[in-house]
Short mmCIF file of C-alpha atoms and ligand atoms in Angstrom, two decimals:
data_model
loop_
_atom_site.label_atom_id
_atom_site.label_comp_id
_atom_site.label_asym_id
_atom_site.label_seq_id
_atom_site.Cartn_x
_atom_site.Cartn_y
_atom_site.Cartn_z
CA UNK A 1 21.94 65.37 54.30
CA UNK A 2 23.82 62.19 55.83
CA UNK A 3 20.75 59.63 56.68
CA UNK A 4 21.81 57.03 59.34
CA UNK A 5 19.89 53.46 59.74
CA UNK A 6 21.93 52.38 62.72
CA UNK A 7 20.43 49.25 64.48
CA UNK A 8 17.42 49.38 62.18
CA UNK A 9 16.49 45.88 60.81
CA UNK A 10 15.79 46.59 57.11
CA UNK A 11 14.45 43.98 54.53
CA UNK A 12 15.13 44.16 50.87
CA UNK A 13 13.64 41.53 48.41
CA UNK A 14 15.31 40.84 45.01
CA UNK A 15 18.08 42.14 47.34
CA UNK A 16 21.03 40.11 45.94
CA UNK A 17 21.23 41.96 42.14
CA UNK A 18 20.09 45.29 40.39
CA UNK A 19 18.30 47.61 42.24
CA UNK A 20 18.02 45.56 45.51
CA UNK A 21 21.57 45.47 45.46
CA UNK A 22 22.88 48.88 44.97
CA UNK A 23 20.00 49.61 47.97
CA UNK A 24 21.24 46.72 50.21
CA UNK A 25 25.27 48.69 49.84
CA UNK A 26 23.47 51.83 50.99
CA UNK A 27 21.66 50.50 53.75
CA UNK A 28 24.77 49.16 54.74
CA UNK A 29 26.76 51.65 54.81
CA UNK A 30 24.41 54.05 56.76
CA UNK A 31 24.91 51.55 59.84
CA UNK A 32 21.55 49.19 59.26
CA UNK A 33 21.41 45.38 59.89
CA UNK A 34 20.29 44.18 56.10
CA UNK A 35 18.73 40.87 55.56
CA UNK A 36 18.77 40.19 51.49
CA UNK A 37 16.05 38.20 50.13
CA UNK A 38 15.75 36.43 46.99
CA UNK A 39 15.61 33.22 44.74
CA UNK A 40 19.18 33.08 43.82
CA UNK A 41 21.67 31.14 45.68
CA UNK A 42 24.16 33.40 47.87
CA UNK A 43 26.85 31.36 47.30
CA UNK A 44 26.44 31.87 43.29
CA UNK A 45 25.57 35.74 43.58
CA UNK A 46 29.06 35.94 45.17
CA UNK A 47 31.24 33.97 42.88
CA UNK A 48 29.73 35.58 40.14
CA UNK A 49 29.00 38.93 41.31
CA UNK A 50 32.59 40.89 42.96
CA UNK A 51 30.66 42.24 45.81
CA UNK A 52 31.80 44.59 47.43
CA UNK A 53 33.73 44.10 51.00
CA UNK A 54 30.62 45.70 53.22
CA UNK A 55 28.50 43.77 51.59
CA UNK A 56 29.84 40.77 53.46
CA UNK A 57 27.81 42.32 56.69
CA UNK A 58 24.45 41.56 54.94
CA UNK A 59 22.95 38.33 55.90
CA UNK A 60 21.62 36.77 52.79
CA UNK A 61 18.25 34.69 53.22
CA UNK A 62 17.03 32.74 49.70
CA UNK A 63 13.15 33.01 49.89
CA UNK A 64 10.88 33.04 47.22
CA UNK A 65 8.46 35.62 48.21
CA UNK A 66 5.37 33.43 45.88
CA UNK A 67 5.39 30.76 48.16
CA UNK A 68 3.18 31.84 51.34
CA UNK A 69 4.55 29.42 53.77
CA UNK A 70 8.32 29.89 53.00
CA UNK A 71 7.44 33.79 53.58
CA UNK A 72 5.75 32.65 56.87
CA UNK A 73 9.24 30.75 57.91
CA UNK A 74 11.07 33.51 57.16
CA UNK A 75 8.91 36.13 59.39
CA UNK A 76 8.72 33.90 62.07
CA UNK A 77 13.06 33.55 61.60
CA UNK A 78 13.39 37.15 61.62
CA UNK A 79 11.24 37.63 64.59
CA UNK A 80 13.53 35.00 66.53
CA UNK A 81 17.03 36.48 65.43
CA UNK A 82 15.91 39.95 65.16
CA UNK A 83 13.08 40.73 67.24
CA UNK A 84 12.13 43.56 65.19
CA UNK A 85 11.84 45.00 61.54
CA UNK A 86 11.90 48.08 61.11
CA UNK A 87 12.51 48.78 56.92
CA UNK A 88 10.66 46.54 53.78
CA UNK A 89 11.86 47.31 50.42
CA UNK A 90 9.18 44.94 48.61
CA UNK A 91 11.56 45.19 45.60
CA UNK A 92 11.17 41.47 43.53
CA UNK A 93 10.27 42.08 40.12
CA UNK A 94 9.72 40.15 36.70
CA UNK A 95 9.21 41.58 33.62
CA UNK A 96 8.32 39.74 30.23
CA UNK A 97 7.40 41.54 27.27
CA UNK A 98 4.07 40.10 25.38
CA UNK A 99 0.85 41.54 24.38
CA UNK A 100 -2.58 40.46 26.13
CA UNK A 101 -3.34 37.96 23.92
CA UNK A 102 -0.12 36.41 22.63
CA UNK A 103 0.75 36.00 27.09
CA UNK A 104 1.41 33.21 28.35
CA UNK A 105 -1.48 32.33 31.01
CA UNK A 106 1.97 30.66 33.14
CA UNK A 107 3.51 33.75 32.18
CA UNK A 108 0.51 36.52 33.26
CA UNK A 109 0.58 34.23 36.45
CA UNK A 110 4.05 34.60 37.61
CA UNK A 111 4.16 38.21 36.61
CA UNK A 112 1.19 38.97 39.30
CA UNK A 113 2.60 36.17 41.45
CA UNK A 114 6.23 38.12 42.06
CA UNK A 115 5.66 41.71 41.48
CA UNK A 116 2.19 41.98 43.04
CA UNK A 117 1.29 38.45 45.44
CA UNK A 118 4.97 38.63 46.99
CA UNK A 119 4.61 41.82 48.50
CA UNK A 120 1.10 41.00 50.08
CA UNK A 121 2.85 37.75 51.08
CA UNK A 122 6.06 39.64 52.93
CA UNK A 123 4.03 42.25 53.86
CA UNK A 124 1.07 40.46 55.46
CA UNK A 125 4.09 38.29 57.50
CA UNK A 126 6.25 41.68 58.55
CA UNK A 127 3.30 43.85 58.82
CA UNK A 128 2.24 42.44 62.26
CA UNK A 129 6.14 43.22 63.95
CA UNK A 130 6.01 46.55 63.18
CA UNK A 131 2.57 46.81 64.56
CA UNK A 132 4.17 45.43 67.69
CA UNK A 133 7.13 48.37 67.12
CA UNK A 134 4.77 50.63 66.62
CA UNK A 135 6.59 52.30 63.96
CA UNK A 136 7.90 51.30 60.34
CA UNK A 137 8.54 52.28 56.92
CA UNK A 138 7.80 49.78 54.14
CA UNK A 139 8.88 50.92 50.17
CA UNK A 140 7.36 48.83 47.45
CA UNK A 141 8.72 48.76 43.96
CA UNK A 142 6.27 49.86 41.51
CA UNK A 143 7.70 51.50 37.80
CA UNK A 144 7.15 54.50 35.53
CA UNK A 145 4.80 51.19 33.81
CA UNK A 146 2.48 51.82 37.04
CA UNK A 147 1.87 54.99 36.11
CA UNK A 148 1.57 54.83 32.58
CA UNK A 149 1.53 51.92 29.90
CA UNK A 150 4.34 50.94 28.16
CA UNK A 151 3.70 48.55 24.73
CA UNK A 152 3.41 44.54 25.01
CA UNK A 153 3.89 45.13 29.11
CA UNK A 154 0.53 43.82 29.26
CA UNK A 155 1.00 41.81 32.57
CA UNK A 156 3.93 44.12 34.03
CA UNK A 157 1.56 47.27 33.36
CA UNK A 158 -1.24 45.99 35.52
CA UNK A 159 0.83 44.37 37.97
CA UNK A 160 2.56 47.79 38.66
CA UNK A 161 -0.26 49.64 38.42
CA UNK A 162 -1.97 47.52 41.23
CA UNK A 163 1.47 48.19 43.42
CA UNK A 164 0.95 51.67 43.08
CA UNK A 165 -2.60 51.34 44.30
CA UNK A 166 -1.93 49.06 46.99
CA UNK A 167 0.61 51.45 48.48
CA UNK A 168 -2.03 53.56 48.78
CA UNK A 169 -4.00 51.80 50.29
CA UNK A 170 -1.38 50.73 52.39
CA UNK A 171 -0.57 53.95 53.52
CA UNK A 172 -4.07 54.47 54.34
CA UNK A 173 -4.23 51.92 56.68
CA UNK A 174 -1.24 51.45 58.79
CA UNK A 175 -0.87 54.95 59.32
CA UNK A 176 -2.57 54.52 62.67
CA UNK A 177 0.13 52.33 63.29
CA UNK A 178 2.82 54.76 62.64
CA UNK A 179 4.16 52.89 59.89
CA UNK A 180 4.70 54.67 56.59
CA UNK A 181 4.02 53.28 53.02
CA UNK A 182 5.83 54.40 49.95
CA UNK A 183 6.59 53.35 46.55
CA UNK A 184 9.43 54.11 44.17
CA UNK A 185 8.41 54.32 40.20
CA UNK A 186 11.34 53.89 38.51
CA UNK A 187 12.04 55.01 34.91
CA UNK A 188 14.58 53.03 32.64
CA UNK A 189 17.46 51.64 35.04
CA UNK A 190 20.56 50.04 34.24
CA UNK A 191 20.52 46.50 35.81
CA UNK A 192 19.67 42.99 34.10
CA UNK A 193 16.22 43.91 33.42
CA UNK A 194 17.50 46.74 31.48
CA UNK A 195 19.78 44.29 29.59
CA UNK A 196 16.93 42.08 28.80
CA UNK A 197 14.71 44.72 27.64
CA UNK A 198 18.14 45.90 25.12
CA UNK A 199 18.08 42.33 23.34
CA UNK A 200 14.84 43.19 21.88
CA UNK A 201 15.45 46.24 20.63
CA UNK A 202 18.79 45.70 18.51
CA UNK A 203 21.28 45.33 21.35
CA UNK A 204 22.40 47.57 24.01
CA UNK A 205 23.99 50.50 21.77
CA UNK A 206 20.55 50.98 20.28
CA UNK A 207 18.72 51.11 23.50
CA UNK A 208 21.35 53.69 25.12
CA UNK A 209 21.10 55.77 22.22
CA UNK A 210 17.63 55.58 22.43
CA UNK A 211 17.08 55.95 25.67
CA UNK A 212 19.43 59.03 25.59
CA UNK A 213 17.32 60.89 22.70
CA UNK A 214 14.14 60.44 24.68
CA UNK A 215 14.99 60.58 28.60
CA UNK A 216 14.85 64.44 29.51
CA UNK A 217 17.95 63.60 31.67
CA UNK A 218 19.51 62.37 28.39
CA UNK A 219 20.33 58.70 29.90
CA UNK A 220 19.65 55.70 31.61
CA UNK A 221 19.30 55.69 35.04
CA UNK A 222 21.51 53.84 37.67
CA UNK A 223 20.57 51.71 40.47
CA UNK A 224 22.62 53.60 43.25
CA UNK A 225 19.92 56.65 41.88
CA UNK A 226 16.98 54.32 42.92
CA UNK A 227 18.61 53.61 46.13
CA UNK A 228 18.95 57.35 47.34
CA UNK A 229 14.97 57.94 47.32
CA UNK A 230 14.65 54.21 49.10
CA UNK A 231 16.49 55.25 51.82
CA UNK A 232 15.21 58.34 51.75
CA UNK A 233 11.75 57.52 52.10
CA UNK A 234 12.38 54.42 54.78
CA UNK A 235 14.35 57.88 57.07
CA UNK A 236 12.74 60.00 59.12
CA UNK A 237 13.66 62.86 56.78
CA UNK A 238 10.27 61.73 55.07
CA UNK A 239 8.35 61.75 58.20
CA UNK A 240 5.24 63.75 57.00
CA UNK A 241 5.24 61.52 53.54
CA UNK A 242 3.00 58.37 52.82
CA UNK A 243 1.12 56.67 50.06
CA UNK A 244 3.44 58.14 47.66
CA UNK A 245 4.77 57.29 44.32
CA UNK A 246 7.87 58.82 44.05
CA UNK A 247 8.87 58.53 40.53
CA UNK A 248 12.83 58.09 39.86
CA UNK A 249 12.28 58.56 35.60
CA UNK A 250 14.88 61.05 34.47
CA UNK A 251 11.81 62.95 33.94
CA UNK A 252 10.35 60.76 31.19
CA UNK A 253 6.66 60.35 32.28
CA UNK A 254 6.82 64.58 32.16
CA UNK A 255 7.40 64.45 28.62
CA UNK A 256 4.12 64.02 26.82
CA UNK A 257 5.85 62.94 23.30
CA UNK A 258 7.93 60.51 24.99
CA UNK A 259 6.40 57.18 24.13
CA UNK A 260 5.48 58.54 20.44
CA UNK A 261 9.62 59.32 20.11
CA UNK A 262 10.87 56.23 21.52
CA UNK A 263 9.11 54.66 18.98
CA UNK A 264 10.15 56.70 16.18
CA UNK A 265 14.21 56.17 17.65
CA UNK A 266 13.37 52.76 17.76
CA UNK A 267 12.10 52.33 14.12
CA UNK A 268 14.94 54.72 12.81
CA UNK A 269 17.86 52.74 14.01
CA UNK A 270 16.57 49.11 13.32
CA UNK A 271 15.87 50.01 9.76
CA UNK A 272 19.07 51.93 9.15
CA UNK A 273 20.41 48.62 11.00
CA UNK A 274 22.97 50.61 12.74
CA UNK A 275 24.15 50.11 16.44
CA UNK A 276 23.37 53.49 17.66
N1 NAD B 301 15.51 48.12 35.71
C1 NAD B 301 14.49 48.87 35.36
O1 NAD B 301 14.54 49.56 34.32
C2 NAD B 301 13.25 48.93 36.23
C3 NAD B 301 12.30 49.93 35.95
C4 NAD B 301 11.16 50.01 36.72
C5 NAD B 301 10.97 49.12 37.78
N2 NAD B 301 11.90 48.17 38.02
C6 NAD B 301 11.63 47.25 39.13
O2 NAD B 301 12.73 47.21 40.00
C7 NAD B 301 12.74 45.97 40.72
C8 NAD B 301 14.15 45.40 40.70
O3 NAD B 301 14.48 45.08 39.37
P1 NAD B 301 15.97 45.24 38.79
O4 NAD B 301 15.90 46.20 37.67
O5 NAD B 301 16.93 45.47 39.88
O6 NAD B 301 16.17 43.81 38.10
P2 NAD B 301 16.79 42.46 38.65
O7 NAD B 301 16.36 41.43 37.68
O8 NAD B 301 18.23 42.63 38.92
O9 NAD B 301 16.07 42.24 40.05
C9 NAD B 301 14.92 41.48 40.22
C10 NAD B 301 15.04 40.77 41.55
O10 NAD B 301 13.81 40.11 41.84
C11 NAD B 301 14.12 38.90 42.50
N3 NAD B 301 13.06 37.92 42.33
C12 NAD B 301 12.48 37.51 41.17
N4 NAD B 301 11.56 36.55 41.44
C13 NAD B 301 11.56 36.39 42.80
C14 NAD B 301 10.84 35.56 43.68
N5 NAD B 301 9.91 34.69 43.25
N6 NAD B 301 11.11 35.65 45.00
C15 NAD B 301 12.05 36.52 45.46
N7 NAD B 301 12.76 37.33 44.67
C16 NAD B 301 12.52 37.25 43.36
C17 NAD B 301 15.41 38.39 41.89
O11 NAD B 301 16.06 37.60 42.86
C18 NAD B 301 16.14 39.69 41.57
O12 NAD B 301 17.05 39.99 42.62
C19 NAD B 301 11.68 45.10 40.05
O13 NAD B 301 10.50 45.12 40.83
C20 NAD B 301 11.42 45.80 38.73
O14 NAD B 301 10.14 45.55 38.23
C21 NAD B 301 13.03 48.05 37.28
#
């Protein structure tokens, strides 16, 4: 099933790393126009990152989707060059790792500010084009975390949760508009945030062994796997599907014991101090 983009305008946040990234590639290489957003610099993304050779077709744009009038600039700059957009991926994310009452209030507040005020932000700016188009697909980021809690993710939990509810809602009310609203609910993925999460569970041998006892799929999953149901749901192969959560897990949240044997993993290797 070859999916084509050509001449569509498509907009990925957090598009320079991770999950953005591998989605940005495939965007790219089904013919679309990709505009990159996010708060790293370009120029430092490419010395330290060895992108790839099409990725030198994506325009990168560093906007930090918090700040409401920098989002404004950016719509109205896309408007001017563009004319038209005609894919979101609202894809920024943070994630810190603290329970409810040990969270920083600066911390709680960026958490909600990124992964739940951005994509009103870019959405409430891009929102009005497509109306214009009459047609669009936008596909916000929420997590397996949306769907169910994860421990200490106090601030991540709810912010994700309220993503997933908001594409509903979104779905709900652009449809009129002919403009579809999906999310993607990721499971475990292997990018930075992955990385992060591995420091505080005894390094990154201990969270790919655990993560391999308790994923169904028996790993991790990769980025370029969170890309296919992206582009997937921004085609017109999904033409019939909005205000969907399509989770991308490895099948974790269909595992009822998962949680409960993550744990258990978890315990097991720090106390036998081994690296997996
Ligand atoms: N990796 C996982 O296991 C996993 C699981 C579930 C959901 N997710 C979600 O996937 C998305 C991408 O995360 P990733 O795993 O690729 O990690 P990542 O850290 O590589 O990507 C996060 C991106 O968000 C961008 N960002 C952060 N603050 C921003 C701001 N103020 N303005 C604009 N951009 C900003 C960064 O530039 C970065 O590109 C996030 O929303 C994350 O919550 C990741």
């Amino acid at each position: 099933m070859e999916i084509r983009f050509d001449n569509h305008v498509v907009v990925i946040t957090g598009g320079f790393t991770g999950i953005g990234k591998a989605t940005a590639r495939q965007f790219l290489e089904s013919g679309a126009r990709v505009v990159a957003c996010g708060i790293e610099r370009p120029d430092q993304i490419r010395s330290e990152d060895n992108l790839s050779k099409e990725f030198d077709q994506a325009e990168y744009y560093e906007l930090d989707v918090t700040k409401e009038s920098e989002v404004q600039a950016f719509a109205s700059y896309l408007e001017e060059k563009y004319g038209r957009c005609d894919v979101l991926f609202n894809n920024a994310g943070v994630l810190y790792a603290n329970i409810l009452h040990e969270t920083p209030t600066e911390q709680w507040m960026r958490t909600i500010d990124i992964n739940l005020n951005g994509i009103y932000f870019v959405s409430k700016y891009l929102l009005p084009l497509m109306i214009k188009q009459g047609r669009g697909a936008i596909v916000n980021t929420s997590s397996m975390s949306g769907l169910l809690a994860d421990h200490t993710y106090s601030a991540y939990n709810a912010s994700k949760g309220a993503v997933a509810n908001l594409t509903r809602n979104m779905a709900l009310d652009y449809a009129p508009h002919g403009i579809r609203v999906n999310a993607v609910a990721p499971g475990s993925i292997r990018t930075s945030m992955y990385l992060g999460f591995a420091d505080r569970v005894g390094g990154l041998d201990v969270l790919d062994y655990g993560t391999g006892k308790v994923y169904p799929l028996g790993r991790p999953g990769l980025p370029e796997e969170v890309a296919n149901a992206v582009l997937f749901l921004s085609s017109d192969k999904a033409s019939f599907i909005t205000g969907t959560n399509l989770l991308v897990d490895g099948g974790i949240t269909a595992h009822t014991g998962a949680q409960h044997e993550w744990e258990e993993v978890r315990t097991l290797l720090q106390s036998k101090g081994t690296g997996g």
